[in-house]
């Protein structure tokens, strides 16, 4: 399972409303970078084999391969003075 913080729920709902459809936030784990893995996030529609996690109307979409790396994590969103964005807390 992947949980969503209150801040992540609010931001996902905002992003999907701007897109204007029944999509959610897709999180993918891809190879590359110094540590070997990176997170990619985009507003997207669910596909047949995806896992979908919902909370208060916000949808998080994860493909089965990425779920192996993200299981047990929490998706959070932080707005700070110098930066803002989603982060995965393992």
PDB file of N, CA, C and O in Angstrom, residues 12-81:
ATOM      1  N   UNK A  12      -2.779  16.906  -5.498  1.00  0.00           N
ATOM      2  CA  UNK A  12      -3.228  16.017  -6.577  1.00  0.00           C
ATOM      3  C   UNK A  12      -4.590  16.470  -7.091  1.00  0.00           C
ATOM      4  O   UNK A  12      -4.809  16.565  -8.297  1.00  0.00           O
ATOM      5  N   UNK A  13      -5.500  16.787  -6.191  1.00  0.00           N
ATOM      6  CA  UNK A  13      -6.831  17.246  -6.599  1.00  0.00           C
ATOM      7  C   UNK A  13      -6.736  18.543  -7.411  1.00  0.00           C
ATOM      8  O   UNK A  13      -7.434  18.720  -8.405  1.00  0.00           O
ATOM      9  N   UNK A  14      -5.845  19.432  -7.015  1.00  0.00           N
ATOM     10  CA  UNK A  14      -5.640  20.683  -7.742  1.00  0.00           C
ATOM     11  C   UNK A  14      -5.101  20.418  -9.147  1.00  0.00           C
ATOM     12  O   UNK A  14      -5.580  20.987 -10.128  1.00  0.00           O
ATOM     13  N   UNK A  15      -4.104  19.553  -9.269  1.00  0.00           N
ATOM     14  CA  UNK A  15      -3.511  19.254 -10.573  1.00  0.00           C
ATOM     15  C   UNK A  15      -4.500  18.578 -11.509  1.00  0.00           C
ATOM     16  O   UNK A  15      -4.560  18.900 -12.697  1.00  0.00           O
ATOM     17  N   UNK A  16      -5.271  17.644 -10.993  1.00  0.00           N
ATOM     18  CA  UNK A  16      -6.232  16.918 -11.822  1.00  0.00           C
ATOM     19  C   UNK A  16      -7.362  17.852 -12.255  1.00  0.00           C
ATOM     20  O   UNK A  16      -7.830  17.785 -13.385  1.00  0.00           O
ATOM     21  N   UNK A  17      -7.789  18.758 -11.374  1.00  0.00           N
ATOM     22  CA  UNK A  17      -8.841  19.716 -11.732  1.00  0.00           C
ATOM     23  C   UNK A  17      -8.390  20.612 -12.876  1.00  0.00           C
ATOM     24  O   UNK A  17      -9.175  20.941 -13.768  1.00  0.00           O
ATOM     25  N   UNK A  18      -7.120  20.995 -12.866  1.00  0.00           N
ATOM     26  CA  UNK A  18      -6.570  21.816 -13.949  1.00  0.00           C
ATOM     27  C   UNK A  18      -6.540  21.042 -15.268  1.00  0.00           C
ATOM     28  O   UNK A  18      -6.695  21.612 -16.336  1.00  0.00           O
ATOM     29  N   UNK A  19      -6.342  19.739 -15.188  1.00  0.00           N
ATOM     30  CA  UNK A  19      -6.299  18.887 -16.382  1.00  0.00           C
ATOM     31  C   UNK A  19      -7.703  18.688 -16.947  1.00  0.00           C
ATOM     32  O   UNK A  19      -7.870  18.548 -18.140  1.00  0.00           O
ATOM     33  N   UNK A  20      -8.701  18.666 -16.066  1.00  0.00           N
ATOM     34  CA  UNK A  20     -10.079  18.585 -16.506  1.00  0.00           C
ATOM     35  C   UNK A  20     -10.575  17.216 -16.888  1.00  0.00           C
ATOM     36  O   UNK A  20     -11.448  17.076 -17.717  1.00  0.00           O
ATOM     37  N   UNK A  21     -10.028  16.147 -16.308  1.00  0.00           N
ATOM     38  CA  UNK A  21     -10.546  14.812 -16.599  1.00  0.00           C
ATOM     39  C   UNK A  21     -10.458  13.931 -15.362  1.00  0.00           C
ATOM     40  O   UNK A  21     -10.142  14.392 -14.285  1.00  0.00           O
ATOM     41  N   UNK A  22     -10.717  12.671 -15.519  1.00  0.00           N
ATOM     42  CA  UNK A  22     -10.752  11.726 -14.405  1.00  0.00           C
ATOM     43  C   UNK A  22      -9.389  11.084 -14.146  1.00  0.00           C
ATOM     44  O   UNK A  22      -9.314   9.947 -13.712  1.00  0.00           O
ATOM     45  N   UNK A  23      -8.334  11.797 -14.383  1.00  0.00           N
ATOM     46  CA  UNK A  23      -6.978  11.265 -14.234  1.00  0.00           C
ATOM     47  C   UNK A  23      -6.542  11.293 -12.777  1.00  0.00           C
ATOM     48  O   UNK A  23      -7.295  11.649 -11.881  1.00  0.00           O
ATOM     49  N   UNK A  24      -5.320  10.907 -12.564  1.00  0.00           N
ATOM     50  CA  UNK A  24      -4.701  10.954 -11.250  1.00  0.00           C
ATOM     51  C   UNK A  24      -3.223  11.255 -11.423  1.00  0.00           C
ATOM     52  O   UNK A  24      -2.748  11.492 -12.533  1.00  0.00           O
ATOM     53  N   UNK A  25      -2.503  11.220 -10.337  1.00  0.00           N
ATOM     54  CA  UNK A  25      -1.060  11.441 -10.394  1.00  0.00           C
ATOM     55  C   UNK A  25      -0.370  10.088 -10.556  1.00  0.00           C
ATOM     56  O   UNK A  25      -0.523   9.202  -9.705  1.00  0.00           O
ATOM     57  N   UNK A  26       0.362   9.930 -11.644  1.00  0.00           N
ATOM     58  CA  UNK A  26       1.123   8.700 -11.875  1.00  0.00           C
ATOM     59  C   UNK A  26       2.526   8.887 -11.322  1.00  0.00           C
ATOM     60  O   UNK A  26       3.189   9.883 -11.605  1.00  0.00           O
ATOM     61  N   UNK A  27       2.969   7.915 -10.530  1.00  0.00           N
ATOM     62  CA  UNK A  27       4.330   7.902 -10.004  1.00  0.00           C
ATOM     63  C   UNK A  27       5.023   6.672 -10.570  1.00  0.00           C
ATOM     64  O   UNK A  27       4.514   5.557 -10.450  1.00  0.00           O
ATOM     65  N   UNK A  28       6.188   6.889 -11.193  1.00  0.00           N
ATOM     66  CA  UNK A  28       6.970   5.794 -11.765  1.00  0.00           C
ATOM     67  C   UNK A  28       8.378   5.817 -11.186  1.00  0.00           C
ATOM     68  O   UNK A  28       8.921   6.880 -10.913  1.00  0.00           O
ATOM     69  N   UNK A  29       8.941   4.654 -11.034  1.00  0.00           N
ATOM     70  CA  UNK A  29      10.343   4.515 -10.656  1.00  0.00           C
ATOM     71  C   UNK A  29      11.074   4.085 -11.925  1.00  0.00           C
ATOM     72  O   UNK A  29      10.726   3.085 -12.541  1.00  0.00           O
ATOM     73  N   UNK A  30      12.072   4.889 -12.328  1.00  0.00           N
ATOM     74  CA  UNK A  30      12.817   4.606 -13.552  1.00  0.00           C
ATOM     75  C   UNK A  30      14.311   4.580 -13.241  1.00  0.00           C
ATOM     76  O   UNK A  30      14.774   5.201 -12.287  1.00  0.00           O
ATOM     77  N   UNK A  31      15.068   3.861 -14.062  1.00  0.00           N
ATOM     78  CA  UNK A  31      16.511   3.800 -13.895  1.00  0.00           C
ATOM     79  C   UNK A  31      17.173   5.100 -14.305  1.00  0.00           C
ATOM     80  O   UNK A  31      16.654   5.859 -15.106  1.00  0.00           O
ATOM     81  N   UNK A  32      18.334   5.372 -13.698  1.00  0.00           N
ATOM     82  CA  UNK A  32      19.085   6.574 -14.048  1.00  0.00           C
ATOM     83  C   UNK A  32      19.424   7.390 -12.828  1.00  0.00           C
ATOM     84  O   UNK A  32      18.932   7.136 -11.737  1.00  0.00           O
ATOM     85  N   UNK A  33      20.290   8.354 -13.008  1.00  0.00           N
ATOM     86  CA  UNK A  33      20.702   9.201 -11.897  1.00  0.00           C
ATOM     87  C   UNK A  33      21.847   8.580 -11.128  1.00  0.00           C
ATOM     88  O   UNK A  33      22.239   7.438 -11.346  1.00  0.00           O
ATOM     89  N   UNK A  34      22.373   9.330 -10.191  1.00  0.00           N
ATOM     90  CA  UNK A  34      23.528   8.881  -9.405  1.00  0.00           C
ATOM     91  C   UNK A  34      23.201   7.688  -8.522  1.00  0.00           C
ATOM     92  O   UNK A  34      24.021   6.808  -8.316  1.00  0.00           O
ATOM     93  N   UNK A  35      22.006   7.648  -7.971  1.00  0.00           N
ATOM     94  CA  UNK A  35      21.645   6.572  -7.052  1.00  0.00           C
ATOM     95  C   UNK A  35      21.072   5.365  -7.773  1.00  0.00           C
ATOM     96  O   UNK A  35      20.765   4.359  -7.147  1.00  0.00           O
ATOM     97  N   UNK A  36      20.899   5.455  -9.089  1.00  0.00           N
ATOM     98  CA  UNK A  36      20.406   4.320  -9.850  1.00  0.00           C
ATOM     99  C   UNK A  36      18.920   4.370 -10.140  1.00  0.00           C
ATOM    100  O   UNK A  36      18.474   3.808 -11.118  1.00  0.00           O
ATOM    101  N   UNK A  37      18.126   5.038  -9.322  1.00  0.00           N
ATOM    102  CA  UNK A  37      16.684   5.121  -9.536  1.00  0.00           C
ATOM    103  C   UNK A  37      16.203   6.552  -9.358  1.00  0.00           C
ATOM    104  O   UNK A  37      16.746   7.300  -8.552  1.00  0.00           O
ATOM    105  N   UNK A  38      15.172   6.904 -10.120  1.00  0.00           N
ATOM    106  CA  UNK A  38      14.564   8.225 -10.018  1.00  0.00           C
ATOM    107  C   UNK A  38      13.047   8.064 -10.020  1.00  0.00           C
ATOM    108  O   UNK A  38      12.521   7.076 -10.516  1.00  0.00           O
ATOM    109  N   UNK A  39      12.367   9.063  -9.473  1.00  0.00           N
ATOM    110  CA  UNK A  39      10.905   9.094  -9.514  1.00  0.00           C
ATOM    111  C   UNK A  39      10.477  10.020 -10.644  1.00  0.00           C
ATOM    112  O   UNK A  39      11.033  11.095 -10.812  1.00  0.00           O
ATOM    113  N   UNK A  40       9.469   9.603 -11.391  1.00  0.00           N
ATOM    114  CA  UNK A  40       8.845  10.454 -12.401  1.00  0.00           C
ATOM    115  C   UNK A  40       7.372  10.570 -12.046  1.00  0.00           C
ATOM    116  O   UNK A  40       6.730   9.574 -11.701  1.00  0.00           O
ATOM    117  N   UNK A  41       6.845  11.767 -12.150  1.00  0.00           N
ATOM    118  CA  UNK A  41       5.445  12.009 -11.812  1.00  0.00           C
ATOM    119  C   UNK A  41       4.786  12.816 -12.907  1.00  0.00           C
ATOM    120  O   UNK A  41       5.383  13.750 -13.440  1.00  0.00           O
ATOM    121  N   UNK A  42       3.541  12.445 -13.233  1.00  0.00           N
ATOM    122  CA  UNK A  42       2.774  13.158 -14.236  1.00  0.00           C
ATOM    123  C   UNK A  42       1.289  12.895 -14.023  1.00  0.00           C
ATOM    124  O   UNK A  42       0.914  11.880 -13.450  1.00  0.00           O
ATOM    125  N   UNK A  43       0.473  13.820 -14.473  1.00  0.00           N
ATOM    126  CA  UNK A  43      -0.970  13.607 -14.456  1.00  0.00           C
ATOM    127  C   UNK A  43      -1.294  12.709 -15.642  1.00  0.00           C
ATOM    128  O   UNK A  43      -0.889  12.979 -16.773  1.00  0.00           O
ATOM    129  N   UNK A  44      -1.999  11.618 -15.361  1.00  0.00           N
ATOM    130  CA  UNK A  44      -2.232  10.606 -16.393  1.00  0.00           C
ATOM    131  C   UNK A  44      -3.501   9.831 -16.046  1.00  0.00           C
ATOM    132  O   UNK A  44      -3.978   9.872 -14.915  1.00  0.00           O
ATOM    133  N   UNK A  45      -4.024   9.097 -17.013  1.00  0.00           N
ATOM    134  CA  UNK A  45      -5.160   8.208 -16.792  1.00  0.00           C
ATOM    135  C   UNK A  45      -4.639   6.817 -16.453  1.00  0.00           C
ATOM    136  O   UNK A  45      -3.543   6.429 -16.874  1.00  0.00           O
ATOM    137  N   UNK A  46      -5.409   6.077 -15.703  1.00  0.00           N
ATOM    138  CA  UNK A  46      -5.018   4.721 -15.313  1.00  0.00           C
ATOM    139  C   UNK A  46      -5.119   3.774 -16.499  1.00  0.00           C
ATOM    140  O   UNK A  46      -5.955   3.940 -17.383  1.00  0.00           O
ATOM    141  N   UNK A  47      -4.236   2.801 -16.499  1.00  0.00           N
ATOM    142  CA  UNK A  47      -4.254   1.739 -17.504  1.00  0.00           C
ATOM    143  C   UNK A  47      -4.720   0.446 -16.830  1.00  0.00           C
ATOM    144  O   UNK A  47      -4.805   0.363 -15.605  1.00  0.00           O
ATOM    145  N   UNK A  48      -4.978  -0.558 -17.620  1.00  0.00           N
ATOM    146  CA  UNK A  48      -5.592  -1.793 -17.131  1.00  0.00           C
ATOM    147  C   UNK A  48      -4.824  -2.457 -15.990  1.00  0.00           C
ATOM    148  O   UNK A  48      -5.416  -2.920 -15.039  1.00  0.00           O
ATOM    149  N   UNK A  49      -3.516  -2.514 -16.033  1.00  0.00           N
ATOM    150  CA  UNK A  49      -2.740  -3.263 -15.049  1.00  0.00           C
ATOM    151  C   UNK A  49      -2.201  -2.406 -13.902  1.00  0.00           C
ATOM    152  O   UNK A  49      -1.448  -2.886 -13.071  1.00  0.00           O
ATOM    153  N   UNK A  50      -2.565  -1.136 -13.845  1.00  0.00           N
ATOM    154  CA  UNK A  50      -2.073  -0.235 -12.805  1.00  0.00           C
ATOM    155  C   UNK A  50      -2.720  -0.514 -11.462  1.00  0.00           C
ATOM    156  O   UNK A  50      -3.840  -1.009 -11.385  1.00  0.00           O
ATOM    157  N   UNK A  51      -2.015  -0.141 -10.415  1.00  0.00           N
ATOM    158  CA  UNK A  51      -2.575  -0.135  -9.076  1.00  0.00           C
ATOM    159  C   UNK A  51      -3.003   1.296  -8.789  1.00  0.00           C
ATOM    160  O   UNK A  51      -2.277   2.234  -9.096  1.00  0.00           O
ATOM    161  N   UNK A  52      -4.186   1.447  -8.205  1.00  0.00           N
ATOM    162  CA  UNK A  52      -4.734   2.774  -7.934  1.00  0.00           C
ATOM    163  C   UNK A  52      -4.996   2.890  -6.436  1.00  0.00           C
ATOM    164  O   UNK A  52      -5.621   2.014  -5.833  1.00  0.00           O
ATOM    165  N   UNK A  53      -4.503   3.975  -5.863  1.00  0.00           N
ATOM    166  CA  UNK A  53      -4.716   4.272  -4.450  1.00  0.00           C
ATOM    167  C   UNK A  53      -5.491   5.579  -4.381  1.00  0.00           C
ATOM    168  O   UNK A  53      -5.091   6.563  -5.004  1.00  0.00           O
ATOM    169  N   UNK A  54      -6.594   5.589  -3.646  1.00  0.00           N
ATOM    170  CA  UNK A  54      -7.433   6.785  -3.559  1.00  0.00           C
ATOM    171  C   UNK A  54      -7.610   7.212  -2.111  1.00  0.00           C
ATOM    172  O   UNK A  54      -7.700   6.374  -1.213  1.00  0.00           O
ATOM    173  N   UNK A  55      -7.655   8.521  -1.932  1.00  0.00           N
ATOM    174  CA  UNK A  55      -7.965   9.093  -0.621  1.00  0.00           C
ATOM    175  C   UNK A  55      -8.667  10.426  -0.844  1.00  0.00           C
ATOM    176  O   UNK A  55      -8.121  11.300  -1.512  1.00  0.00           O
ATOM    177  N   UNK A  56      -9.835  10.549  -0.306  1.00  0.00           N
ATOM    178  CA  UNK A  56     -10.606  11.801  -0.365  1.00  0.00           C
ATOM    179  C   UNK A  56     -10.720  12.361  -1.783  1.00  0.00           C
ATOM    180  O   UNK A  56     -10.626  13.564  -1.998  1.00  0.00           O
ATOM    181  N   UNK A  57     -10.879  11.499  -2.764  1.00  0.00           N
ATOM    182  CA  UNK A  57     -11.048  11.941  -4.151  1.00  0.00           C
ATOM    183  C   UNK A  57      -9.770  12.131  -4.936  1.00  0.00           C
ATOM    184  O   UNK A  57      -9.815  12.438  -6.123  1.00  0.00           O
ATOM    185  N   UNK A  58      -8.613  11.949  -4.313  1.00  0.00           N
ATOM    186  CA  UNK A  58      -7.325  12.055  -5.011  1.00  0.00           C
ATOM    187  C   UNK A  58      -6.872  10.650  -5.407  1.00  0.00           C
ATOM    188  O   UNK A  58      -6.925   9.729  -4.590  1.00  0.00           O
ATOM    189  N   UNK A  59      -6.438  10.508  -6.652  1.00  0.00           N
ATOM    190  CA  UNK A  59      -6.011   9.195  -7.153  1.00  0.00           C
ATOM    191  C   UNK A  59      -4.512   9.177  -7.413  1.00  0.00           C
ATOM    192  O   UNK A  59      -3.976  10.054  -8.082  1.00  0.00           O
ATOM    193  N   UNK A  60      -3.862   8.147  -6.891  1.00  0.00           N
ATOM    194  CA  UNK A  60      -2.445   7.896  -7.153  1.00  0.00           C
ATOM    195  C   UNK A  60      -2.384   6.633  -8.002  1.00  0.00           C
ATOM    196  O   UNK A  60      -2.950   5.600  -7.641  1.00  0.00           O
ATOM    197  N   UNK A  61      -1.698   6.719  -9.135  1.00  0.00           N
ATOM    198  CA  UNK A  61      -1.616   5.615 -10.087  1.00  0.00           C
ATOM    199  C   UNK A  61      -0.173   5.129 -10.146  1.00  0.00           C
ATOM    200  O   UNK A  61       0.753   5.921 -10.322  1.00  0.00           O
ATOM    201  N   UNK A  62       0.011   3.815 -10.001  1.00  0.00           N
ATOM    202  CA  UNK A  62       1.357   3.225  -9.979  1.00  0.00           C
ATOM    203  C   UNK A  62       1.341   1.953 -10.820  1.00  0.00           C
ATOM    204  O   UNK A  62       0.461   1.100 -10.645  1.00  0.00           O
ATOM    205  N   UNK A  63       2.313   1.815 -11.717  1.00  0.00           N
ATOM    206  CA  UNK A  63       2.417   0.567 -12.475  1.00  0.00           C
ATOM    207  C   UNK A  63       2.973  -0.531 -11.570  1.00  0.00           C
ATOM    208  O   UNK A  63       3.552  -0.255 -10.523  1.00  0.00           O
ATOM    209  N   UNK A  64       2.771  -1.782 -11.969  1.00  0.00           N
ATOM    210  CA  UNK A  64       3.131  -2.913 -11.098  1.00  0.00           C
ATOM    211  C   UNK A  64       4.623  -2.969 -10.784  1.00  0.00           C
ATOM    212  O   UNK A  64       5.013  -3.291  -9.674  1.00  0.00           O
ATOM    213  N   UNK A  65       5.475  -2.651 -11.736  1.00  0.00           N
ATOM    214  CA  UNK A  65       6.919  -2.684 -11.502  1.00  0.00           C
ATOM    215  C   UNK A  65       7.326  -1.629 -10.471  1.00  0.00           C
ATOM    216  O   UNK A  65       8.089  -1.899  -9.549  1.00  0.00           O
ATOM    217  N   UNK A  66       6.814  -0.414 -10.628  1.00  0.00           N
ATOM    218  CA  UNK A  66       7.135   0.658  -9.679  1.00  0.00           C
ATOM    219  C   UNK A  66       6.591   0.370  -8.292  1.00  0.00           C
ATOM    220  O   UNK A  66       7.186   0.763  -7.293  1.00  0.00           O
ATOM    221  N   UNK A  67       5.460  -0.333  -8.226  1.00  0.00           N
ATOM    222  CA  UNK A  67       4.859  -0.658  -6.935  1.00  0.00           C
ATOM    223  C   UNK A  67       5.815  -1.484  -6.068  1.00  0.00           C
ATOM    224  O   UNK A  67       5.845  -1.332  -4.844  1.00  0.00           O
ATOM    225  N   UNK A  68       6.630  -2.319  -6.686  1.00  0.00           N
ATOM    226  CA  UNK A  68       7.594  -3.121  -5.928  1.00  0.00           C
ATOM    227  C   UNK A  68       8.545  -2.246  -5.127  1.00  0.00           C
ATOM    228  O   UNK A  68       8.967  -2.595  -4.031  1.00  0.00           O
ATOM    229  N   UNK A  69       8.896  -1.076  -5.658  1.00  0.00           N
ATOM    230  CA  UNK A  69       9.797  -0.143  -4.981  1.00  0.00           C
ATOM    231  C   UNK A  69       9.068   0.804  -4.027  1.00  0.00           C
ATOM    232  O   UNK A  69       9.650   1.286  -3.064  1.00  0.00           O
ATOM    233  N   UNK A  70       7.801   1.087  -4.320  1.00  0.00           N
ATOM    234  CA  UNK A  70       7.061   2.101  -3.561  1.00  0.00           C
ATOM    235  C   UNK A  70       6.184   1.535  -2.449  1.00  0.00           C
ATOM    236  O   UNK A  70       5.698   2.296  -1.612  1.00  0.00           O
ATOM    237  N   UNK A  71       5.978   0.243  -2.438  1.00  0.00           N
ATOM    238  CA  UNK A  71       5.101  -0.360  -1.438  1.00  0.00           C
ATOM    239  C   UNK A  71       5.565  -0.006  -0.026  1.00  0.00           C
ATOM    240  O   UNK A  71       6.739  -0.138   0.308  1.00  0.00           O
ATOM    241  N   UNK A  72       4.644   0.478   0.792  1.00  0.00           N
ATOM    242  CA  UNK A  72       4.960   0.868   2.159  1.00  0.00           C
ATOM    243  C   UNK A  72       5.391   2.313   2.310  1.00  0.00           C
ATOM    244  O   UNK A  72       5.670   2.771   3.413  1.00  0.00           O
ATOM    245  N   UNK A  73       5.437   3.060   1.211  1.00  0.00           N
ATOM    246  CA  UNK A  73       5.867   4.461   1.239  1.00  0.00           C
ATOM    247  C   UNK A  73       4.679   5.394   1.426  1.00  0.00           C
ATOM    248  O   UNK A  73       3.527   4.988   1.330  1.00  0.00           O
ATOM    249  N   UNK A  74       5.004   6.655   1.666  1.00  0.00           N
ATOM    250  CA  UNK A  74       3.993   7.705   1.718  1.00  0.00           C
ATOM    251  C   UNK A  74       4.386   8.790   0.724  1.00  0.00           C
ATOM    252  O   UNK A  74       5.549   9.180   0.648  1.00  0.00           O
ATOM    253  N   UNK A  75       3.397   9.276  -0.036  1.00  0.00           N
ATOM    254  CA  UNK A  75       3.617  10.401  -0.927  1.00  0.00           C
ATOM    255  C   UNK A  75       3.208  11.666  -0.184  1.00  0.00           C
ATOM    256  O   UNK A  75       2.101  11.749   0.348  1.00  0.00           O
ATOM    257  N   UNK A  76       4.113  12.626  -0.129  1.00  0.00           N
ATOM    258  CA  UNK A  76       3.871  13.885   0.563  1.00  0.00           C
ATOM    259  C   UNK A  76       4.103  15.024  -0.421  1.00  0.00           C
ATOM    260  O   UNK A  76       4.750  14.843  -1.452  1.00  0.00           O
ATOM    261  N   UNK A  77       3.566  16.197  -0.104  1.00  0.00           N
ATOM    262  CA  UNK A  77       3.815  17.402  -0.885  1.00  0.00           C
ATOM    263  C   UNK A  77       4.209  18.496   0.086  1.00  0.00           C
ATOM    264  O   UNK A  77       3.534  18.710   1.096  1.00  0.00           O
ATOM    265  N   UNK A  78       5.305  19.171  -0.216  1.00  0.00           N
ATOM    266  CA  UNK A  78       5.789  20.232   0.669  1.00  0.00           C
ATOM    267  C   UNK A  78       5.992  21.516  -0.127  1.00  0.00           C
ATOM    268  O   UNK A  78       6.531  21.486  -1.235  1.00  0.00           O
ATOM    269  N   UNK A  79       5.531  22.623   0.436  1.00  0.00           N
ATOM    270  CA  UNK A  79       5.792  23.948  -0.123  1.00  0.00           C
ATOM    271  C   UNK A  79       6.693  24.667   0.853  1.00  0.00           C
ATOM    272  O   UNK A  79       6.294  24.965   1.971  1.00  0.00           O
ATOM    273  N   UNK A  80       7.918  24.913   0.415  1.00  0.00           N
ATOM    274  CA  UNK A  80       8.904  25.574   1.249  1.00  0.00           C
ATOM    275  C   UNK A  80       9.416  26.820   0.535  1.00  0.00           C
ATOM    276  O   UNK A  80       9.167  27.004  -0.660  1.00  0.00           O
ATOM    277  N   UNK A  81      10.126  27.644   1.230  1.00  0.00           N
ATOM    278  CA  UNK A  81      10.603  28.908   0.688  1.00  0.00           C
ATOM    279  C   UNK A  81      11.448  28.712  -0.580  1.00  0.00           C
ATOM    280  O   UNK A  81      11.275  29.412  -1.566  1.00  0.00           O
TER     281      UNK A  81
END
